[in-house]
mmCIF file of C-alpha atoms in Angstrom:
data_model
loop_
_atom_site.group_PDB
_atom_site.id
_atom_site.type_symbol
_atom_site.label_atom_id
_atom_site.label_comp_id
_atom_site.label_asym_id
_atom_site.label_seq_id
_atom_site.Cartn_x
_atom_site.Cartn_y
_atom_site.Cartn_z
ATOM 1 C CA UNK A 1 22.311 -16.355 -3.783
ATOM 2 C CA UNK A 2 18.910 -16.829 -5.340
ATOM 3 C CA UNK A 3 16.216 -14.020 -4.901
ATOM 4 C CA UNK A 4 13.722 -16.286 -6.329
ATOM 5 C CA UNK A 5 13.307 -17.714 -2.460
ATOM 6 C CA UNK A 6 11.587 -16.178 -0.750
ATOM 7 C CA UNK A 7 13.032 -15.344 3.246
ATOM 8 C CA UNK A 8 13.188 -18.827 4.780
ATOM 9 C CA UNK A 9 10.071 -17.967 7.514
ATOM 10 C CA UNK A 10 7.841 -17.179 4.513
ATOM 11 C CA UNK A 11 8.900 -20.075 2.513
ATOM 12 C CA UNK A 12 8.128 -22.546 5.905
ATOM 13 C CA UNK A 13 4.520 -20.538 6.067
ATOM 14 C CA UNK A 14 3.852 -21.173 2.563
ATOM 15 C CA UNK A 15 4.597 -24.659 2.742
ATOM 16 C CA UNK A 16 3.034 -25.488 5.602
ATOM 17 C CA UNK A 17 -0.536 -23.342 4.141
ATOM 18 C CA UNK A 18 -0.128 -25.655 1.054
ATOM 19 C CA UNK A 19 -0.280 -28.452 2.810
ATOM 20 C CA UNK A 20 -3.556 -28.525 3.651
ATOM 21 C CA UNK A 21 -6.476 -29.523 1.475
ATOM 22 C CA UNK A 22 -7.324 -27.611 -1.556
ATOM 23 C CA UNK A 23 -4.793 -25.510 -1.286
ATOM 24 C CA UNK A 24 -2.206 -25.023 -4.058
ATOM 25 C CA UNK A 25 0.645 -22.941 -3.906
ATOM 26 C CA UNK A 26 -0.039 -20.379 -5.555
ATOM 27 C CA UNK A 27 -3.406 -19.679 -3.095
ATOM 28 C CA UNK A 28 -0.960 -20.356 -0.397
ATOM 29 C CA UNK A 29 1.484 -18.160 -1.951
ATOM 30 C CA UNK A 30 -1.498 -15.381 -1.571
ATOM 31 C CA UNK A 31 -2.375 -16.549 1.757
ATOM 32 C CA UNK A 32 0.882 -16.352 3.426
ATOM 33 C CA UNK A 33 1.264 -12.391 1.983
ATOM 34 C CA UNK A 34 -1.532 -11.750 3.218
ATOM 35 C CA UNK A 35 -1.294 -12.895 6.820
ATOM 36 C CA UNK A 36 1.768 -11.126 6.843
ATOM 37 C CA UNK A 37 0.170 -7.738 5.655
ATOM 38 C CA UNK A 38 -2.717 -8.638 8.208
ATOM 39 C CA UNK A 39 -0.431 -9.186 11.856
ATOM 40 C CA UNK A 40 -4.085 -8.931 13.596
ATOM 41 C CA UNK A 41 -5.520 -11.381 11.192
ATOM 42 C CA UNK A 42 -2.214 -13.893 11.243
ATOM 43 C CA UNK A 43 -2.347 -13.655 15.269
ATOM 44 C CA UNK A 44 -6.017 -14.354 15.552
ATOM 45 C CA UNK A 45 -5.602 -17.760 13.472
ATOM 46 C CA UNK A 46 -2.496 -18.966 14.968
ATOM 47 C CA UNK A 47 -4.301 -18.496 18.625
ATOM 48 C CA UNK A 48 -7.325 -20.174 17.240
ATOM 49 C CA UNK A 49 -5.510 -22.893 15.541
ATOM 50 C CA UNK A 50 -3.806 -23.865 19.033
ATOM 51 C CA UNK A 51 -6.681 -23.422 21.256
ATOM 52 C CA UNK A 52 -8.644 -25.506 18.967
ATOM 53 C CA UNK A 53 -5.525 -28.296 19.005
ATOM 54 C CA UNK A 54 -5.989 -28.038 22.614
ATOM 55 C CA UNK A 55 -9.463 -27.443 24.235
ATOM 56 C CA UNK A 56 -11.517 -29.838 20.711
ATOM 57 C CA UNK A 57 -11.391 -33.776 22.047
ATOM 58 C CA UNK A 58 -13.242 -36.323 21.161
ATOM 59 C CA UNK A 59 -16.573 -37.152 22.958
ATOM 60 C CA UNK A 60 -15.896 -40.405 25.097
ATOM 61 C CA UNK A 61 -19.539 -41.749 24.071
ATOM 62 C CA UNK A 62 -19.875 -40.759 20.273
ATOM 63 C CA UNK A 63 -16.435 -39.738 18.980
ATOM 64 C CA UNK A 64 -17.793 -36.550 17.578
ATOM 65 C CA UNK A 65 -15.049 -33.654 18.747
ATOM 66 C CA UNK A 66 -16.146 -31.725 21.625
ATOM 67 C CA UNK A 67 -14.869 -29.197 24.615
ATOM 68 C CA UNK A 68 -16.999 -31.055 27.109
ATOM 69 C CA UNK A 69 -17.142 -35.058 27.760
ATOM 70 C CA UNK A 70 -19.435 -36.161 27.061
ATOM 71 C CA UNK A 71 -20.286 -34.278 24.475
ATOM 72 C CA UNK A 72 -23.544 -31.704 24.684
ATOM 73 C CA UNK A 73 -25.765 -34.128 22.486
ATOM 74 C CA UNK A 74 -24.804 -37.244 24.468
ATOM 75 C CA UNK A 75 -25.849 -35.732 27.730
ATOM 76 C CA UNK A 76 -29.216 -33.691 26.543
ATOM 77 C CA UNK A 77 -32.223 -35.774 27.529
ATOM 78 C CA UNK A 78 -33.879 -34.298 24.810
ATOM 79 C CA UNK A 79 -32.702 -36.570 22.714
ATOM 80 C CA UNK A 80 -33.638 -40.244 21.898
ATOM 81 C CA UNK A 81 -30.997 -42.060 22.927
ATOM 82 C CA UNK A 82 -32.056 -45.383 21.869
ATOM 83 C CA UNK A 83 -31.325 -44.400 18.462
ATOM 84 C CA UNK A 84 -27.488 -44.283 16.737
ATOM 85 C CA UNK A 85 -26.816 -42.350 14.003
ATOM 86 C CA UNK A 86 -23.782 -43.841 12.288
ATOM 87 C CA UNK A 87 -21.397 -41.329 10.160
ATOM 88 C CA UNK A 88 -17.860 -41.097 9.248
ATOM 89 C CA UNK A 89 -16.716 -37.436 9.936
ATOM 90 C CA UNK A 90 -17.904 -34.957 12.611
ATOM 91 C CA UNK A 91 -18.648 -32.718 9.853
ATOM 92 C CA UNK A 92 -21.555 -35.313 8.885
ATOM 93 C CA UNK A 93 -23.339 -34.747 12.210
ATOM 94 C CA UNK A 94 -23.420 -31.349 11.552
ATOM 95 C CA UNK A 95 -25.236 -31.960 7.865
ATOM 96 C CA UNK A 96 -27.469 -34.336 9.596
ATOM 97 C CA UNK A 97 -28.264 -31.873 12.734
ATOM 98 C CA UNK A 98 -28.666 -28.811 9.569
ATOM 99 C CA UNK A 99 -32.026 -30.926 8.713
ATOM 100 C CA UNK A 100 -33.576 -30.672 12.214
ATOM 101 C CA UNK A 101 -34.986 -33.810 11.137
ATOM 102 C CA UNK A 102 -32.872 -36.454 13.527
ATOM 103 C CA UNK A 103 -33.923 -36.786 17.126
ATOM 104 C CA UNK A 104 -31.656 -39.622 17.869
ATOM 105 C CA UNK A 105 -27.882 -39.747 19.024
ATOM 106 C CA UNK A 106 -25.038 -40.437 16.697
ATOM 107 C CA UNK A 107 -21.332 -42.129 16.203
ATOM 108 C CA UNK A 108 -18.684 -41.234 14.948
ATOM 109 C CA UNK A 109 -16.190 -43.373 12.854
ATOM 110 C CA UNK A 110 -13.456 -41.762 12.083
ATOM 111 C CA UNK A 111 -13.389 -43.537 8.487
ATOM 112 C CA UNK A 112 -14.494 -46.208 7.064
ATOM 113 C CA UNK A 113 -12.868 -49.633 6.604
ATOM 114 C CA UNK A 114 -10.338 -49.240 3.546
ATOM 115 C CA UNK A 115 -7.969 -52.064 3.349
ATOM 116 C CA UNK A 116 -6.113 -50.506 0.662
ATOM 117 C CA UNK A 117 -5.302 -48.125 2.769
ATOM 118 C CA UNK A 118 -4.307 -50.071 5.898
ATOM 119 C CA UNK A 119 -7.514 -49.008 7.991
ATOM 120 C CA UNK A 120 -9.000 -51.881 10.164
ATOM 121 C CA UNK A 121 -11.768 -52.473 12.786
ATOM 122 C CA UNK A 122 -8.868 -51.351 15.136
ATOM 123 C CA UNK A 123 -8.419 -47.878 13.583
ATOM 124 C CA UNK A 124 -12.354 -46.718 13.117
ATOM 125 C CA UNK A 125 -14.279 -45.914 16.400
ATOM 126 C CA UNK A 126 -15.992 -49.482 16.265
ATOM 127 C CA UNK A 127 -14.939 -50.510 19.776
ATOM 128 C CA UNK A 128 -16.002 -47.299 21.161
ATOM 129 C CA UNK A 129 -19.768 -48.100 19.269
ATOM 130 C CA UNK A 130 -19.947 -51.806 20.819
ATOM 131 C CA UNK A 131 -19.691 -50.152 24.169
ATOM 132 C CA UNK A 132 -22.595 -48.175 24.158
ATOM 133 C CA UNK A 133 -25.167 -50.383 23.234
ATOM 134 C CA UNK A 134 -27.170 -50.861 25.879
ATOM 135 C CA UNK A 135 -30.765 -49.796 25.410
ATOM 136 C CA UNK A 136 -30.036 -48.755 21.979
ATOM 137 C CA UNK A 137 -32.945 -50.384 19.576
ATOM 138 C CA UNK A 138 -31.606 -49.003 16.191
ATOM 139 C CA UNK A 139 -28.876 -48.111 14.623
ATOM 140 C CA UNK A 140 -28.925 -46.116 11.073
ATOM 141 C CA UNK A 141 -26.247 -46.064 9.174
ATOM 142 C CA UNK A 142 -25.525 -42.693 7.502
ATOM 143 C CA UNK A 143 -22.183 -43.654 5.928
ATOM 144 C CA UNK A 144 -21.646 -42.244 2.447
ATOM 145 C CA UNK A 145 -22.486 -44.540 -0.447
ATOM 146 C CA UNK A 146 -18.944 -45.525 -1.394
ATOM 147 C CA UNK A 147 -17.228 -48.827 -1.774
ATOM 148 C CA UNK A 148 -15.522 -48.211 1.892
ATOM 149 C CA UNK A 149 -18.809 -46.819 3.096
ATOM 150 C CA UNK A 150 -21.006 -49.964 1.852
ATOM 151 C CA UNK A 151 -18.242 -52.437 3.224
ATOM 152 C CA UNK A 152 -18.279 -50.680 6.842
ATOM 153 C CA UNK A 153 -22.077 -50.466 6.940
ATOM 154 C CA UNK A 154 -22.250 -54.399 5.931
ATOM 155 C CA UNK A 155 -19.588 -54.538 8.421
ATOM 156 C CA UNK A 156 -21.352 -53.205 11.130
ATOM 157 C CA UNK A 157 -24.454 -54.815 10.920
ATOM 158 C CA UNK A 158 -23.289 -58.225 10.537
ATOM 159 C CA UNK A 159 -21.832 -57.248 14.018
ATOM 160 C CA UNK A 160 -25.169 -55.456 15.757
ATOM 161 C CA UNK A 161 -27.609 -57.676 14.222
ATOM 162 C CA UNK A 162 -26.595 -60.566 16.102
ATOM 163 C CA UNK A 163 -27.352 -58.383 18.812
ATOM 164 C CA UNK A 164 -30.835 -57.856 18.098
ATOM 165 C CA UNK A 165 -30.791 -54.517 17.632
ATOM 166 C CA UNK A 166 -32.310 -52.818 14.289
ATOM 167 C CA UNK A 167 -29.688 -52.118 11.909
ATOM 168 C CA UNK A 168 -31.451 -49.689 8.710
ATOM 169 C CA UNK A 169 -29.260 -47.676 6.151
ATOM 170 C CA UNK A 170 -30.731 -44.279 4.876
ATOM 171 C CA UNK A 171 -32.472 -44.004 1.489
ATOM 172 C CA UNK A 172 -29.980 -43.495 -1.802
ATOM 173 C CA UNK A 173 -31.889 -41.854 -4.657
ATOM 174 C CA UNK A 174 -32.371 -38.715 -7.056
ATOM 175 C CA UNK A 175 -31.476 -35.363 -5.301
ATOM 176 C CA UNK A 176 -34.276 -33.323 -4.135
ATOM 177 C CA UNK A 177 -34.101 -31.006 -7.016
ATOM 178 C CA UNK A 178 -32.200 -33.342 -9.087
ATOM 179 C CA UNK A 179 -33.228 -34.133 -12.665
ATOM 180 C CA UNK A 180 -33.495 -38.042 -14.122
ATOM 181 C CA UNK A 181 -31.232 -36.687 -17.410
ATOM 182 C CA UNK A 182 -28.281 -35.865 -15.584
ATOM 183 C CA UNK A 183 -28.686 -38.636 -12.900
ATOM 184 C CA UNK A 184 -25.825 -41.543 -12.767
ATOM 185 C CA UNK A 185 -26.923 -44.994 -13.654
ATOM 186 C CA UNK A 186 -26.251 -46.063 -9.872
ATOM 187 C CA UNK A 187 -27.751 -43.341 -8.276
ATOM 188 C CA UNK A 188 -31.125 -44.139 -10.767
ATOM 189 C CA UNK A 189 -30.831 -48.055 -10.115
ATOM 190 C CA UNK A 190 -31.047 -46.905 -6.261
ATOM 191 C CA UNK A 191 -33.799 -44.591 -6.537
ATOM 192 C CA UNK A 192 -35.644 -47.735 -8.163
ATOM 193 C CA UNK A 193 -34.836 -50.050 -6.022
ATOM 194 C CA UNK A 194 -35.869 -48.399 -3.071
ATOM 195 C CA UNK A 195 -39.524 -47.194 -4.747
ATOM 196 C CA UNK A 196 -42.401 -47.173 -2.262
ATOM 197 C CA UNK A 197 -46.112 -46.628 -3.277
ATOM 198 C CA UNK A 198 -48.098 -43.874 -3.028
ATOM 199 C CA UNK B 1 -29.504 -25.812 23.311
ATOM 200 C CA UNK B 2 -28.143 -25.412 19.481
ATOM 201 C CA UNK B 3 -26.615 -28.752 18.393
ATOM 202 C CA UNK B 4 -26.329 -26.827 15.155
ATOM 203 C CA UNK B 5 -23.679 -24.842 16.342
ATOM 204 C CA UNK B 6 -19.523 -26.366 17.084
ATOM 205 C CA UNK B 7 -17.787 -26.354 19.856
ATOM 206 C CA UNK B 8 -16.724 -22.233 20.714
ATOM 207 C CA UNK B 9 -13.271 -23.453 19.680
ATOM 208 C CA UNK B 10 -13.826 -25.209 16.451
ATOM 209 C CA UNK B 11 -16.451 -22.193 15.668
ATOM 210 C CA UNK B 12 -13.726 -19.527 16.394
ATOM 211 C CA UNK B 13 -11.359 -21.352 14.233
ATOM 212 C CA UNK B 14 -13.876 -21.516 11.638
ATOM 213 C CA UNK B 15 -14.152 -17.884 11.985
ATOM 214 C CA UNK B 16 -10.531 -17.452 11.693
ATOM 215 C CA UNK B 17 -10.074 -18.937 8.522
ATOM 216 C CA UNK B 18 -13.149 -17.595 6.811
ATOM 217 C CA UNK B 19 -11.448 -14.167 7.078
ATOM 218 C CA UNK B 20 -8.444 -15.417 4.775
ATOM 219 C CA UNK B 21 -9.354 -14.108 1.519
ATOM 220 C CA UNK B 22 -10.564 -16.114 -0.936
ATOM 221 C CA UNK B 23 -11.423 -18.852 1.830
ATOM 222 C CA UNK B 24 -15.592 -19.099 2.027
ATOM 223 C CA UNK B 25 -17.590 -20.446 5.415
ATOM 224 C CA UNK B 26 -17.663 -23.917 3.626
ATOM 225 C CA UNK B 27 -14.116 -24.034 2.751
ATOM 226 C CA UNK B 28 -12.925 -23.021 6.387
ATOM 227 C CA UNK B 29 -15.135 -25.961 8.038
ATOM 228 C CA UNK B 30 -13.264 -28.374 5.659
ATOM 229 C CA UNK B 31 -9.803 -26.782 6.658
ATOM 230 C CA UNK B 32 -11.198 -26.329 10.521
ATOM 231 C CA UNK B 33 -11.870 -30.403 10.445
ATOM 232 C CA UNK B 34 -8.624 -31.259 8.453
ATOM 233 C CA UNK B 35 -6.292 -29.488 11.342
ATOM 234 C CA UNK B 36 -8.579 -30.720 13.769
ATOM 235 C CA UNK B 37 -7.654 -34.454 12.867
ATOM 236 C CA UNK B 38 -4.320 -33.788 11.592
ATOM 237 C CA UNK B 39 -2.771 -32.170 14.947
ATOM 238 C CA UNK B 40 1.033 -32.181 13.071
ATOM 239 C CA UNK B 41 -0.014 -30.315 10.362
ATOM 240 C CA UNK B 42 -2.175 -27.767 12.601
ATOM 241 C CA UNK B 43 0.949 -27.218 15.211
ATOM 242 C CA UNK B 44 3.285 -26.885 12.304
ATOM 243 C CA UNK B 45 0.768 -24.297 10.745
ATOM 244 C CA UNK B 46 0.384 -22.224 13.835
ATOM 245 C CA UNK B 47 4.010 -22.021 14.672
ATOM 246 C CA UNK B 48 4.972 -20.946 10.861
ATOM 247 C CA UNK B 49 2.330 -18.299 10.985
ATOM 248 C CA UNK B 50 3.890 -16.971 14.417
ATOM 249 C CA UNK B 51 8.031 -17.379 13.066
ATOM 250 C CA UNK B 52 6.634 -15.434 10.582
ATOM 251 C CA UNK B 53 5.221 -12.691 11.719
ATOM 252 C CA UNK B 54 7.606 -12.496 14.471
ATOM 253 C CA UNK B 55 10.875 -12.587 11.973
ATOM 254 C CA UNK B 56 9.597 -11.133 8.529
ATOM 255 C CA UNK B 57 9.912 -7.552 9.023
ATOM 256 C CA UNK B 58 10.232 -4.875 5.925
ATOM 257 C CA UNK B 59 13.970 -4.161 4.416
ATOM 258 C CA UNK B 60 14.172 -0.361 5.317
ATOM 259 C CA UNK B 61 15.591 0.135 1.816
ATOM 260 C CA UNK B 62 12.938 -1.291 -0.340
ATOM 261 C CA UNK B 63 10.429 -2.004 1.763
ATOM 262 C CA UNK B 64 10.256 -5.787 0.200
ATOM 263 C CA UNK B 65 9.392 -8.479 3.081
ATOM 264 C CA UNK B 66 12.899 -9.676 4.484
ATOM 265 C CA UNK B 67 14.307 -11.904 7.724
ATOM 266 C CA UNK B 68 17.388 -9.679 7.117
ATOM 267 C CA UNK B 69 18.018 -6.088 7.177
ATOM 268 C CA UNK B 70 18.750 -4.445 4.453
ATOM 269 C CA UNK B 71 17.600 -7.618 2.702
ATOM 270 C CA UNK B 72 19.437 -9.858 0.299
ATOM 271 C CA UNK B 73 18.669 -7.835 -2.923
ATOM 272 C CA UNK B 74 19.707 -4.874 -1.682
ATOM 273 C CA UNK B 75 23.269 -5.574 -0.311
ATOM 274 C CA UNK B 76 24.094 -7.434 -3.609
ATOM 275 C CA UNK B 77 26.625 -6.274 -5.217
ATOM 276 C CA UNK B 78 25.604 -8.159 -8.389
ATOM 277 C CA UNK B 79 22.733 -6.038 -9.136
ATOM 278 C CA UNK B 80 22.042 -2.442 -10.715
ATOM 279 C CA UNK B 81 22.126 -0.038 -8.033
ATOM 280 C CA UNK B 82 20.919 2.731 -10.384
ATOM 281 C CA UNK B 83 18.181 0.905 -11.611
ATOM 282 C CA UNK B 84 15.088 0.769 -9.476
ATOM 283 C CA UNK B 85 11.792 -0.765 -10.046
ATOM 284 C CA UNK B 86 8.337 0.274 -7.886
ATOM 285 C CA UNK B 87 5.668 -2.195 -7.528
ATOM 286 C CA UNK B 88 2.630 -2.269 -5.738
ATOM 287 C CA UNK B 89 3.325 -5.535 -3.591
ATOM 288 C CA UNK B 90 6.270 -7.911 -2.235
ATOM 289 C CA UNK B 91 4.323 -11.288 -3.993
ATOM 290 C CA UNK B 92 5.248 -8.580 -7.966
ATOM 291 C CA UNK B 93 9.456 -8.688 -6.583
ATOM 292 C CA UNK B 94 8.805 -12.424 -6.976
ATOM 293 C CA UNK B 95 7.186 -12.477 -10.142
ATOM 294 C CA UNK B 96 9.878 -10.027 -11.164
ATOM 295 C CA UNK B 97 12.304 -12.289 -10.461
ATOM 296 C CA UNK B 98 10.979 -15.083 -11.886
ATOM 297 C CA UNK B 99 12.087 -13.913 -15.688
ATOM 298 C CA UNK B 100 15.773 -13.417 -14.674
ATOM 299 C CA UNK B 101 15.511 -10.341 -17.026
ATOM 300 C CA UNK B 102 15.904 -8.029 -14.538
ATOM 301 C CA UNK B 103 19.074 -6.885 -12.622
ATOM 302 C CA UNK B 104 18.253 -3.982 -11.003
ATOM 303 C CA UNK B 105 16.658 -3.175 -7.403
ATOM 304 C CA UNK B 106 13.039 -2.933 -6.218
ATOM 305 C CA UNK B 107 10.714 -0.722 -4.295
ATOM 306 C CA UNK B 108 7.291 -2.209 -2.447
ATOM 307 C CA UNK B 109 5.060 0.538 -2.148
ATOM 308 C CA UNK B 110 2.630 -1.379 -0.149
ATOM 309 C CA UNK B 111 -0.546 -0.452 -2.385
ATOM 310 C CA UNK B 112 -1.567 2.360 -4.540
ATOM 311 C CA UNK B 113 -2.921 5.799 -4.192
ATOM 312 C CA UNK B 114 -6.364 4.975 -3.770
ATOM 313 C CA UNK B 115 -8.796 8.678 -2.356
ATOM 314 C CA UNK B 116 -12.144 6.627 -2.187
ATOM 315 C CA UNK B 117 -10.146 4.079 0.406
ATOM 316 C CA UNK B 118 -8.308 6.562 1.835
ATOM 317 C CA UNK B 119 -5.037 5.829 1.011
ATOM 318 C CA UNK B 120 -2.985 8.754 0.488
ATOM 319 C CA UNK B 121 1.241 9.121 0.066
ATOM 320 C CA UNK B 122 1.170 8.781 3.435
ATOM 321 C CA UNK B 123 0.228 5.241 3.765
ATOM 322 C CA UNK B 124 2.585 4.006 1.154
ATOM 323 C CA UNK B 125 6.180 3.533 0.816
ATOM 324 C CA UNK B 126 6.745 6.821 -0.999
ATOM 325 C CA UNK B 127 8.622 8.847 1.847
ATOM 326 C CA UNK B 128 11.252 5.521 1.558
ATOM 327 C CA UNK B 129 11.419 5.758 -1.969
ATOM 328 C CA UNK B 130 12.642 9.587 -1.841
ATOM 329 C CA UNK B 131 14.969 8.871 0.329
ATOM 330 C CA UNK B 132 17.012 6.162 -1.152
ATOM 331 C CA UNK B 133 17.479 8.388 -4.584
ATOM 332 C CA UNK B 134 21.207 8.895 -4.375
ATOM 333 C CA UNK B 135 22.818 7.553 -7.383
ATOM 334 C CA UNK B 136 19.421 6.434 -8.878
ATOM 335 C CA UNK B 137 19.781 7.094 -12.762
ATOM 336 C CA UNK B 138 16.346 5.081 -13.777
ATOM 337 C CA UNK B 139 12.931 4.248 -11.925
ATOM 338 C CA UNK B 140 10.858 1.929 -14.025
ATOM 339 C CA UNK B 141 7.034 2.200 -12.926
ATOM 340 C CA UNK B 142 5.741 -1.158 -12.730
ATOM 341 C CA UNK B 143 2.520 -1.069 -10.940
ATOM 342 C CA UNK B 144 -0.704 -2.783 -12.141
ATOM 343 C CA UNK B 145 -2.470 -0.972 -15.279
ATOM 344 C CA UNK B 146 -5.671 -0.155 -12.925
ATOM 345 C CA UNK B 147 -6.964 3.294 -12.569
ATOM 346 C CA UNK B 148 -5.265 2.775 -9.449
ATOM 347 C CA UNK B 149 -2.206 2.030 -10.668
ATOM 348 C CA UNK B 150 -1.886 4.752 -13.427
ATOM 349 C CA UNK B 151 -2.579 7.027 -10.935
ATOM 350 C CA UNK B 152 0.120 6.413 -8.557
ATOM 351 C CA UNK B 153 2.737 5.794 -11.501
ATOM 352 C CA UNK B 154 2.059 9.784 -12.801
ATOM 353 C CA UNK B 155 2.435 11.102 -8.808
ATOM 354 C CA UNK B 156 5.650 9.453 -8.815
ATOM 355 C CA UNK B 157 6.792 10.484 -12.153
ATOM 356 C CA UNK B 158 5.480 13.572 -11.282
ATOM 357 C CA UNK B 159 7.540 13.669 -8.206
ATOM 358 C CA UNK B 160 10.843 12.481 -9.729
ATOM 359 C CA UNK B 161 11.140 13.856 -12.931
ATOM 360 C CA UNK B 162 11.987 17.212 -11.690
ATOM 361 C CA UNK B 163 15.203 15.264 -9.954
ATOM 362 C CA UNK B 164 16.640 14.483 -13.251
ATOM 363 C CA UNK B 165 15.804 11.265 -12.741
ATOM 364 C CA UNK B 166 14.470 8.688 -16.282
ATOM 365 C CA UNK B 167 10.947 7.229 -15.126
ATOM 366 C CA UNK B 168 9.617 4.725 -17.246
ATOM 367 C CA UNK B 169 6.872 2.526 -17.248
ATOM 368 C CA UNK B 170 6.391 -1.088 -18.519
ATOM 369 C CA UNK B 171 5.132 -2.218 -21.389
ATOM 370 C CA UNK B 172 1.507 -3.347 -21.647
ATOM 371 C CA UNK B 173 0.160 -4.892 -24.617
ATOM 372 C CA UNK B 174 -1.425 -9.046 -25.727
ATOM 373 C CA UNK B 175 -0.217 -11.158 -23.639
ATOM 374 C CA UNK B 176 2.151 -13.315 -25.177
ATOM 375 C CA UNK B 177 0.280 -16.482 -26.556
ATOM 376 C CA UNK B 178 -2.760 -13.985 -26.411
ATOM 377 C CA UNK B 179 -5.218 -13.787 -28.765
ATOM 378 C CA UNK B 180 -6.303 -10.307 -30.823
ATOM 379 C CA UNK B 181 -9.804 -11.537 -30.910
ATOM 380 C CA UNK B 182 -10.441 -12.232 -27.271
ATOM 381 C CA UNK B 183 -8.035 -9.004 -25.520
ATOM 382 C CA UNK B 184 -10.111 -6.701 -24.224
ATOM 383 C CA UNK B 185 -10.457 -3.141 -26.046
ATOM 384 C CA UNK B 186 -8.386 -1.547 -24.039
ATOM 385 C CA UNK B 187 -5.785 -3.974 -23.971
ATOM 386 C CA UNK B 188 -5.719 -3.698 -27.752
ATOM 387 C CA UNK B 189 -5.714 -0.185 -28.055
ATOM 388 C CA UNK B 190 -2.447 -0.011 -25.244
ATOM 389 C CA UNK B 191 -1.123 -3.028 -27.721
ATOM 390 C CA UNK B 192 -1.070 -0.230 -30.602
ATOM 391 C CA UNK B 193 0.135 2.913 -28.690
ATOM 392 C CA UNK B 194 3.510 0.604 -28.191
ATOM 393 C CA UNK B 195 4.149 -0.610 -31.320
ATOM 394 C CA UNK B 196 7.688 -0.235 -32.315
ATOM 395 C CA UNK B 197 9.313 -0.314 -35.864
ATOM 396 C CA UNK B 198 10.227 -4.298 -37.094
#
């Protein structure tokens, strides 16, 4: 018999806490004592973990995940809804929302086209995006500035431009904050390119 | 209405998983989002946390976490009987274990003697220890050199001696691989107090 194992539930907890992102095993290792030293703690995230499985869906209109369909922001008519906001996660809608700055709706991809990676028109929330179109005049895509993003985007707008609707791409350039020494060549060649006088 | 804000379940999950030490606001919403679009890995997450806590319960010999009771260390016959070591936590048994030095048993105390938190003999395992003396010819003391620490190792000793029983402490001194130049003071000055004779 080998004490180095741990008892077999522990070892299953620690594997599965390891699992997720960021997480080695040595933090999961820490994690898993400590949810078993905290029963109140351990029973509070397990609960939340499955209600969250259960009662989170995905907005039928923009794919962002929700507990009501559609989802708040689709249905307030506070909002211009002849704008799209394009993004891959959920968690981009909320950096976008943080601003205060956005007035329009958004969509949510689910990814971006990878074909490395197997992922297709099929498996991003494209279909979902062609059928809500009507009365929308622009779409802005808001996908990050990646090789996948930058394919999807050109992806897109090929499709919607046909379409006549407005298809614009928000502004890549120096942080807010962010010095021209430490910059990346890319990020300076954007900031250039997209100059405007003052 | 706040668009800033999740859905109540996604929020309460977020909540959840801030409260796991060492896990910040931004790091939950990352983990929130990953089990949110991996649904395997949340279920098998939320039913490991629930085995455990349901089946890991505390050997009533050494207090060490255990599926089985008394656990697996104790009932071997292959170990030192007379030879018990006390450490603060179950997460030291396993780095115990890990040199394959030692073939003794173990004691979890659960903490350390700690008046400005409250934590008197009476929350740790101490009234367990006393009780599982019989044919106990050495306690080694190896609890964390904090002022914490020190302090419970000299109420045990303190305790024991008078039973006839050896109490002994482990060594502290550089790390192995340390260097003299960046140990701390104190480490240094422990480092000297030990020598022994080459």
């Amino acid at each position: 018999m080998n004490f180095l194992s741990y008892p077999r539930p522990l070892a299953d907890l620690i594997t599965a806490l390891s699992r997720l992102p960021g997480i080695g095993p040595k933090t999961a290792g820490r994690l898993a004592f400590y949810l078993l030293q905290e029963p109140e703690a351990a029973e509070a995230l397990a609960q939340s973990i499955r209600a969250a499985k259960e009662e989170i869906r995905q907005c039928s209109l923009c794919c962002n995940f929700t507990d009501s369909d559609p989802c708040a922001l689709c249905q307030s008519d506070q909002r211009d809804h002849s704008l799209l906001c394009v993004v891959e996660q959920p968690r981009d809608v909320a950096a976008l929302e943080k601003t205060g700055e956005y007035k329009g709706l958004y969509h949510v991809l689910h990814g971006t086209l990878s074909p490395m990676e197997g992922i297709g028109p099929d498996q991003l929330r494209i279909k979902e995006l062609l059928g809500r179109l009507e009365g929308v005049k622009e779409v802005v895509m808001a996908v990050n500035p990646t090789v996948e993003g930058e394919t999807t985007a050109l992806y897109l707008s090929r499709l919607l431009k046909p379409m006549g609707i407005l298809v614009t791409r928000i502004a890549h350039g120096l942080p807010v904050g962010g010095d021209l020494e430490y910059a990346d060549e890319v990020t300076i060649a954007r900031a250039l390119e997209g100059r405007r006088q003052l």
